[in-house]
Amino acid sequence: MIIAIDGTSAAGKGTLAKRLQDFFGFAYLDTGALYRAVGKKVLDSQNNPENATIATQIAQSLSPETMLCLQNDPSIRTEVCGAAASKVSAIPSVRQALFDFQRNFALNPVFEDGTPAKGAILDGRDIGTVVCPDAEIKLFLIASAEIRAKRRLKELQEKGIYAIYEDVLADVKKRDERDSNRAVAPLKPADDAFILDTSDLTVDSVFEQVIDFIKSKQKTVGTNQQAND
Ligand code: C5P
């Protein structure tokens, strides 16, 4: 089974993905980490994240082994890397360079030690629409920009990073605008995605609603299969 989780930044995708990972025992890929790593490497090389040639070379140089471990690298979690990720992710050849790894992970999911898993959870912006349009379960999480900015601010403060609410809010809105309006693989829900607004929901409530959706989906698939037999 493939579970695709897309949505805006700080809508709760990562938290939900980890809960589903524990529940189902599937392997999980945070695809944002791939774009963040490319963005960080471009910045580290003193280049502009909008430089398509450099960003593409860097994306092409990442080995599958490296890509599998990137989500554990804390250095890519800064706001600066998030903004750089949003810029490199608008470059079609960067997306192309990262596509095969994501697709292969979805079809042959493995844990970080290489052990095969019986299902995959991927989170990102275009998983249900581009990387895995065939995913059995497609989820799309949203939340108001103000709530997401508050969540992000809290995360930053917990890490001891000084930030101002107004700046974080402006950043969240800028990233939404860039991710939703880019020409290639823009952020949008798949036609068959379950759209959930997490603004006023607890983590438990999001998880419960998603589990109910997955159960109802599996019941429908079972009924259709019986009808075809
Ligand atoms: O999810 P996260 O905030 O780590 O993603 C960083 C950026 O990477 C996003 O703002 C988005 O521009 C880009 N991204 C993407 N496609 C994905 C995952 C992330 O374009 N599948």
mmCIF file of C-alpha atoms and ligand atoms in Angstrom:
data_model
loop_
_atom_site.group_PDB
_atom_site.id
_atom_site.type_symbol
_atom_site.label_atom_id
_atom_site.label_comp_id
_atom_site.label_asym_id
_atom_site.label_seq_id
_atom_site.Cartn_x
_atom_site.Cartn_y
_atom_site.Cartn_z
ATOM 1 C CA MET A 1 0.000 0.000 0.000
ATOM 2 C CA ILE A 2 1.158 3.531 -0.764
ATOM 3 C CA ILE A 3 -0.028 6.419 1.393
ATOM 4 C CA ALA A 4 0.553 9.846 -0.207
ATOM 5 C CA ILE A 5 0.413 12.880 2.084
ATOM 6 C CA ASP A 6 0.527 16.313 0.495
ATOM 7 C CA GLY A 7 -0.306 19.790 1.681
ATOM 8 C CA THR A 8 0.977 23.173 2.709
ATOM 9 C CA SER A 9 4.025 23.624 4.933
ATOM 10 C CA ALA A 10 3.408 23.140 8.678
ATOM 11 C CA ALA A 11 -0.056 21.644 8.116
ATOM 12 C CA GLY A 12 0.932 18.547 10.118
ATOM 13 C CA LYS A 13 2.083 16.200 7.329
ATOM 14 C CA GLY A 14 5.243 14.994 9.079
ATOM 15 C CA THR A 15 3.494 14.388 12.405
ATOM 16 C CA LEU A 16 0.701 12.453 10.710
ATOM 17 C CA ALA A 17 3.210 10.473 8.614
ATOM 18 C CA LYS A 18 5.069 9.341 11.739
ATOM 19 C CA ARG A 19 1.816 8.263 13.459
ATOM 20 C CA LEU A 20 0.820 6.271 10.376
ATOM 21 C CA GLN A 21 4.322 4.809 10.153
ATOM 22 C CA ASP A 22 4.073 3.512 13.740
ATOM 23 C CA PHE A 23 0.539 2.227 13.165
ATOM 24 C CA PHE A 24 1.132 0.361 9.903
ATOM 25 C CA GLY A 25 4.859 -0.387 10.228
ATOM 26 C CA PHE A 26 5.525 1.069 6.752
ATOM 27 C CA ALA A 27 8.686 2.812 5.531
ATOM 28 C CA TYR A 28 8.476 6.613 5.398
ATOM 29 C CA LEU A 29 10.042 9.128 3.010
ATOM 30 C CA ASP A 30 9.961 12.866 3.750
ATOM 31 C CA THR A 31 10.423 14.135 0.185
ATOM 32 C CA GLY A 32 10.795 17.752 1.356
ATOM 33 C CA ALA A 33 14.155 16.666 2.816
ATOM 34 C CA LEU A 34 15.432 15.994 -0.724
ATOM 35 C CA TYR A 35 14.598 19.528 -1.891
ATOM 36 C CA ARG A 36 15.938 21.002 1.360
ATOM 37 C CA ALA A 37 19.237 19.140 0.902
ATOM 38 C CA VAL A 38 19.598 20.421 -2.667
ATOM 39 C CA GLY A 39 18.758 23.967 -1.505
ATOM 40 C CA LYS A 40 21.313 23.755 1.317
ATOM 41 C CA LYS A 41 24.071 22.426 -0.939
ATOM 42 C CA VAL A 42 23.441 25.235 -3.444
ATOM 43 C CA LEU A 43 23.707 27.817 -0.646
ATOM 44 C CA ASP A 44 26.828 26.102 0.785
ATOM 45 C CA SER A 45 28.451 26.408 -2.659
ATOM 46 C CA GLN A 46 27.778 30.187 -2.523
ATOM 47 C CA ASN A 47 25.293 30.005 -5.375
ATOM 48 C CA ASN A 48 21.744 31.273 -5.861
ATOM 49 C CA PRO A 49 19.027 28.590 -5.378
ATOM 50 C CA GLU A 50 17.412 29.897 -8.579
ATOM 51 C CA ASN A 51 20.524 28.897 -10.567
ATOM 52 C CA ALA A 52 19.050 25.964 -12.528
ATOM 53 C CA THR A 53 22.372 24.577 -13.783
ATOM 54 C CA ILE A 54 24.018 24.367 -10.361
ATOM 55 C CA ALA A 55 20.861 23.131 -8.582
ATOM 56 C CA THR A 56 20.344 20.408 -11.199
ATOM 57 C CA GLN A 57 23.978 19.242 -11.000
ATOM 58 C CA ILE A 58 23.641 18.970 -7.230
ATOM 59 C CA ALA A 59 20.307 17.102 -7.422
ATOM 60 C CA GLN A 60 21.813 14.671 -9.950
ATOM 61 C CA SER A 61 24.832 14.044 -7.711
ATOM 62 C CA LEU A 62 22.780 12.705 -4.774
ATOM 63 C CA SER A 63 23.041 8.913 -4.496
ATOM 64 C CA PRO A 64 19.989 6.840 -3.468
ATOM 65 C CA GLU A 65 21.822 5.889 -0.228
ATOM 66 C CA THR A 66 22.355 9.558 0.624
ATOM 67 C CA MET A 67 18.758 10.440 -0.240
ATOM 68 C CA LEU A 68 17.425 7.711 2.057
ATOM 69 C CA CYS A 69 19.239 9.204 5.073
ATOM 70 C CA LEU A 70 18.674 12.927 4.417
ATOM 71 C CA GLN A 71 15.527 13.165 6.524
ATOM 72 C CA ASN A 72 17.651 12.657 9.665
ATOM 73 C CA ASP A 73 19.949 15.598 8.944
ATOM 74 C CA PRO A 74 19.011 18.434 11.357
ATOM 75 C CA SER A 75 21.033 21.009 9.390
ATOM 76 C CA ILE A 76 18.419 21.073 6.576
ATOM 77 C CA ARG A 77 15.577 22.061 8.946
ATOM 78 C CA THR A 78 16.274 25.804 9.052
ATOM 79 C CA GLU A 79 13.959 28.438 7.580
ATOM 80 C CA VAL A 80 16.759 29.432 5.186
ATOM 81 C CA CYS A 81 16.924 25.874 3.812
ATOM 82 C CA GLY A 82 13.109 25.767 3.581
ATOM 83 C CA ALA A 83 13.084 28.914 1.457
ATOM 84 C CA ALA A 84 15.975 27.627 -0.712
ATOM 85 C CA ALA A 85 14.111 24.292 -1.106
ATOM 86 C CA SER A 86 11.052 26.133 -2.330
ATOM 87 C CA LYS A 87 13.182 27.886 -4.977
ATOM 88 C CA VAL A 88 15.090 24.827 -6.256
ATOM 89 C CA SER A 89 11.856 22.804 -6.288
ATOM 90 C CA ALA A 90 10.398 25.115 -8.952
ATOM 91 C CA ILE A 91 13.161 24.038 -11.391
ATOM 92 C CA PRO A 92 11.803 21.212 -13.607
ATOM 93 C CA SER A 93 15.204 19.481 -14.075
ATOM 94 C CA VAL A 94 15.699 19.360 -10.285
ATOM 95 C CA ARG A 95 12.297 17.670 -9.862
ATOM 96 C CA GLN A 96 13.183 15.278 -12.683
ATOM 97 C CA ALA A 97 16.499 14.363 -11.016
ATOM 98 C CA LEU A 98 14.709 13.487 -7.753
ATOM 99 C CA PHE A 99 11.712 11.731 -9.318
ATOM 100 C CA ASP A 100 13.085 8.220 -9.925
ATOM 101 C CA PHE A 101 14.317 7.826 -6.359
ATOM 102 C CA GLN A 102 10.904 8.796 -4.943
ATOM 103 C CA ARG A 103 8.993 6.596 -7.366
ATOM 104 C CA ASN A 104 11.275 3.646 -6.707
ATOM 105 C CA PHE A 105 10.912 4.115 -2.950
ATOM 106 C CA ALA A 106 7.114 4.060 -3.294
ATOM 107 C CA LEU A 107 7.160 0.849 -5.331
ATOM 108 C CA ASN A 108 9.970 -0.898 -3.385
ATOM 109 C CA PRO A 109 9.853 0.664 0.092
ATOM 110 C CA VAL A 110 12.789 -0.010 2.380
ATOM 111 C CA PHE A 111 13.748 1.064 5.885
ATOM 112 C CA GLU A 112 16.977 2.964 6.399
ATOM 113 C CA ASP A 113 18.935 -0.263 6.989
ATOM 114 C CA GLY A 114 17.742 -1.555 3.602
ATOM 115 C CA THR A 115 15.135 -3.997 5.005
ATOM 116 C CA PRO A 116 12.073 -4.180 2.736
ATOM 117 C CA ALA A 117 8.790 -2.796 4.101
ATOM 118 C CA LYS A 118 5.262 -3.877 3.178
ATOM 119 C CA GLY A 119 4.068 -0.366 2.435
ATOM 120 C CA ALA A 120 5.258 3.197 1.832
ATOM 121 C CA ILE A 121 4.280 6.571 3.215
ATOM 122 C CA LEU A 122 5.567 9.602 1.309
ATOM 123 C CA ASP A 123 4.897 13.204 2.217
ATOM 124 C CA GLY A 124 5.451 16.260 0.061
ATOM 125 C CA ARG A 125 3.594 18.517 -2.360
ATOM 126 C CA ASP A 126 3.080 16.393 -5.484
ATOM 127 C CA ILE A 127 3.001 12.814 -4.218
ATOM 128 C CA GLY A 128 -0.673 12.145 -4.984
ATOM 129 C CA THR A 129 -0.608 14.054 -8.272
ATOM 130 C CA VAL A 130 2.797 13.345 -9.873
ATOM 131 C CA VAL A 131 5.011 10.866 -7.982
ATOM 132 C CA CYS A 132 2.294 8.351 -7.029
ATOM 133 C CA PRO A 133 -0.948 9.125 -8.881
ATOM 134 C CA ASP A 134 -1.708 5.409 -8.351
ATOM 135 C CA ALA A 135 -1.480 5.597 -4.506
ATOM 136 C CA GLU A 136 -4.380 3.793 -2.785
ATOM 137 C CA ILE A 137 -4.601 6.491 -0.109
ATOM 138 C CA LYS A 138 -4.177 10.198 -0.860
ATOM 139 C CA LEU A 139 -4.352 12.755 1.920
ATOM 140 C CA PHE A 140 -4.131 16.532 1.572
ATOM 141 C CA LEU A 141 -3.611 18.570 4.737
ATOM 142 C CA ILE A 142 -4.260 22.284 4.999
ATOM 143 C CA ALA A 143 -4.449 24.824 7.844
ATOM 144 C CA SER A 144 -4.769 28.594 8.016
ATOM 145 C CA ALA A 145 -1.540 30.532 7.426
ATOM 146 C CA GLU A 146 -1.859 32.115 10.913
ATOM 147 C CA ILE A 147 -2.118 28.743 12.675
ATOM 148 C CA ARG A 148 0.793 27.356 10.666
ATOM 149 C CA ALA A 149 2.932 30.391 11.453
ATOM 150 C CA LYS A 150 2.182 29.914 15.167
ATOM 151 C CA ARG A 151 3.162 26.228 14.960
ATOM 152 C CA ARG A 152 6.376 27.096 13.109
ATOM 153 C CA LEU A 153 7.228 29.855 15.603
ATOM 154 C CA LYS A 154 6.754 27.415 18.497
ATOM 155 C CA GLU A 155 9.034 24.857 16.793
ATOM 156 C CA LEU A 156 11.711 27.509 16.267
ATOM 157 C CA GLN A 157 11.428 28.752 19.864
ATOM 158 C CA GLU A 158 11.712 25.173 21.148
ATOM 159 C CA LYS A 159 14.968 24.882 19.204
ATOM 160 C CA GLY A 160 16.165 28.124 20.825
ATOM 161 C CA ILE A 161 15.967 30.043 17.529
ATOM 162 C CA TYR A 162 14.820 33.677 17.833
ATOM 163 C CA ALA A 163 12.012 34.555 15.408
ATOM 164 C CA ILE A 164 9.211 37.102 15.084
ATOM 165 C CA TYR A 165 5.635 35.965 14.376
ATOM 166 C CA GLU A 166 5.086 38.509 11.568
ATOM 167 C CA ASP A 167 8.251 37.335 9.755
ATOM 168 C CA VAL A 168 7.306 33.668 10.093
ATOM 169 C CA LEU A 169 3.781 34.422 8.807
ATOM 170 C CA ALA A 170 5.167 36.325 5.817
ATOM 171 C CA ASP A 171 7.506 33.415 5.090
ATOM 172 C CA VAL A 172 4.681 30.846 5.273
ATOM 173 C CA LYS A 173 2.596 32.921 2.837
ATOM 174 C CA LYS A 174 5.523 33.417 0.454
ATOM 175 C CA ARG A 175 6.231 29.660 0.392
ATOM 176 C CA ASP A 176 2.507 28.845 -0.231
ATOM 177 C CA GLU A 177 2.436 31.302 -3.094
ATOM 178 C CA ARG A 178 5.612 29.896 -4.684
ATOM 179 C CA ASP A 179 4.615 26.224 -4.209
ATOM 180 C CA SER A 180 1.056 26.726 -5.504
ATOM 181 C CA ASN A 181 1.825 28.882 -8.523
ATOM 182 C CA ARG A 182 4.903 27.232 -10.007
ATOM 183 C CA ALA A 183 4.518 25.835 -13.522
ATOM 184 C CA VAL A 184 5.704 22.315 -12.698
ATOM 185 C CA ALA A 185 4.034 20.005 -10.128
ATOM 186 C CA PRO A 186 2.254 22.816 -8.256
ATOM 187 C CA LEU A 187 0.825 22.163 -4.817
ATOM 188 C CA LYS A 188 -2.755 20.987 -5.352
ATOM 189 C CA PRO A 189 -4.918 18.111 -4.131
ATOM 190 C CA ALA A 190 -5.450 15.061 -6.338
ATOM 191 C CA ASP A 191 -9.090 14.637 -7.418
ATOM 192 C CA ASP A 192 -9.462 11.607 -5.135
ATOM 193 C CA ALA A 193 -7.606 13.063 -2.110
ATOM 194 C CA PHE A 194 -9.128 13.281 1.362
ATOM 195 C CA ILE A 195 -8.741 16.980 2.238
ATOM 196 C CA LEU A 196 -8.414 17.731 5.922
ATOM 197 C CA ASP A 197 -8.185 21.183 7.522
ATOM 198 C CA THR A 198 -6.070 20.675 10.656
ATOM 199 C CA SER A 199 -6.383 24.283 11.919
ATOM 200 C CA ASP A 200 -8.594 23.385 14.894
ATOM 201 C CA LEU A 201 -7.807 19.689 15.221
ATOM 202 C CA THR A 202 -5.556 17.886 17.685
ATOM 203 C CA VAL A 203 -2.893 15.479 16.416
ATOM 204 C CA ASP A 204 -5.014 12.568 17.731
ATOM 205 C CA SER A 205 -8.120 13.797 15.982
ATOM 206 C CA VAL A 206 -6.293 14.163 12.633
ATOM 207 C CA PHE A 207 -4.941 10.630 13.012
ATOM 208 C CA GLU A 208 -8.382 9.194 13.894
ATOM 209 C CA GLN A 209 -10.099 10.875 10.940
ATOM 210 C CA VAL A 210 -7.407 9.585 8.588
ATOM 211 C CA ILE A 211 -7.684 6.039 9.937
ATOM 212 C CA ASP A 212 -11.494 6.193 9.436
ATOM 213 C CA PHE A 213 -10.913 7.364 5.854
ATOM 214 C CA ILE A 214 -8.422 4.544 5.180
ATOM 215 C CA LYS A 215 -10.851 1.956 6.599
ATOM 216 C CA SER A 216 -13.733 3.280 4.480
ATOM 217 C CA LYS A 217 -11.510 3.252 1.402
ATOM 218 C CA GLN A 218 -10.413 -0.334 2.040
ATOM 219 C CA LYS A 219 -14.061 -1.393 2.522
ATOM 220 C CA THR A 220 -14.947 0.136 -0.866
ATOM 221 C CA VAL A 221 -12.018 -1.632 -2.561
ATOM 222 C CA GLY A 222 -13.078 -4.954 -0.940
ATOM 223 C CA THR A 223 -16.700 -4.502 -2.085
ATOM 224 C CA ASN A 224 -15.621 -3.654 -5.663
ATOM 225 C CA GLN A 225 -13.311 -6.673 -5.768
ATOM 226 C CA GLN A 226 -16.152 -8.969 -4.608
ATOM 227 C CA ALA A 227 -18.400 -7.530 -7.304
ATOM 228 C CA ASN A 228 -15.723 -8.256 -9.948
ATOM 229 C CA ASP A 229 -15.075 -11.846 -8.751
HETATM 230 O O1 C5P B 1 7.953 19.831 3.354
HETATM 231 P P1 C5P B 1 9.090 20.822 3.484
HETATM 232 O O2 C5P B 1 8.706 22.120 4.114
HETATM 233 O O3 C5P B 1 10.291 20.224 4.114
HETATM 234 O O4 C5P B 1 9.483 21.132 1.958
HETATM 235 C C1 C5P B 1 10.380 22.167 1.635
HETATM 236 C C2 C5P B 1 10.025 22.685 0.249
HETATM 237 O O5 C5P B 1 10.331 21.686 -0.721
HETATM 238 C C3 C5P B 1 8.554 23.019 0.027
HETATM 239 O O6 C5P B 1 8.232 24.347 0.373
HETATM 240 C C4 C5P B 1 8.374 22.782 -1.448
HETATM 241 O O7 C5P B 1 8.723 23.941 -2.182
HETATM 242 C C5 C5P B 1 9.395 21.717 -1.785
HETATM 243 N N1 C5P B 1 8.812 20.402 -1.996
HETATM 244 C C6 C5P B 1 8.288 20.114 -3.235
HETATM 245 N N2 C5P B 1 7.811 18.871 -3.500
HETATM 246 C C7 C5P B 1 7.820 17.926 -2.568
HETATM 247 C C8 C5P B 1 8.313 18.209 -1.273
HETATM 248 C C9 C5P B 1 8.787 19.475 -1.010
HETATM 249 O O8 C5P B 1 8.253 20.968 -4.113
HETATM 250 N N3 C5P B 1 7.358 16.698 -2.886
#
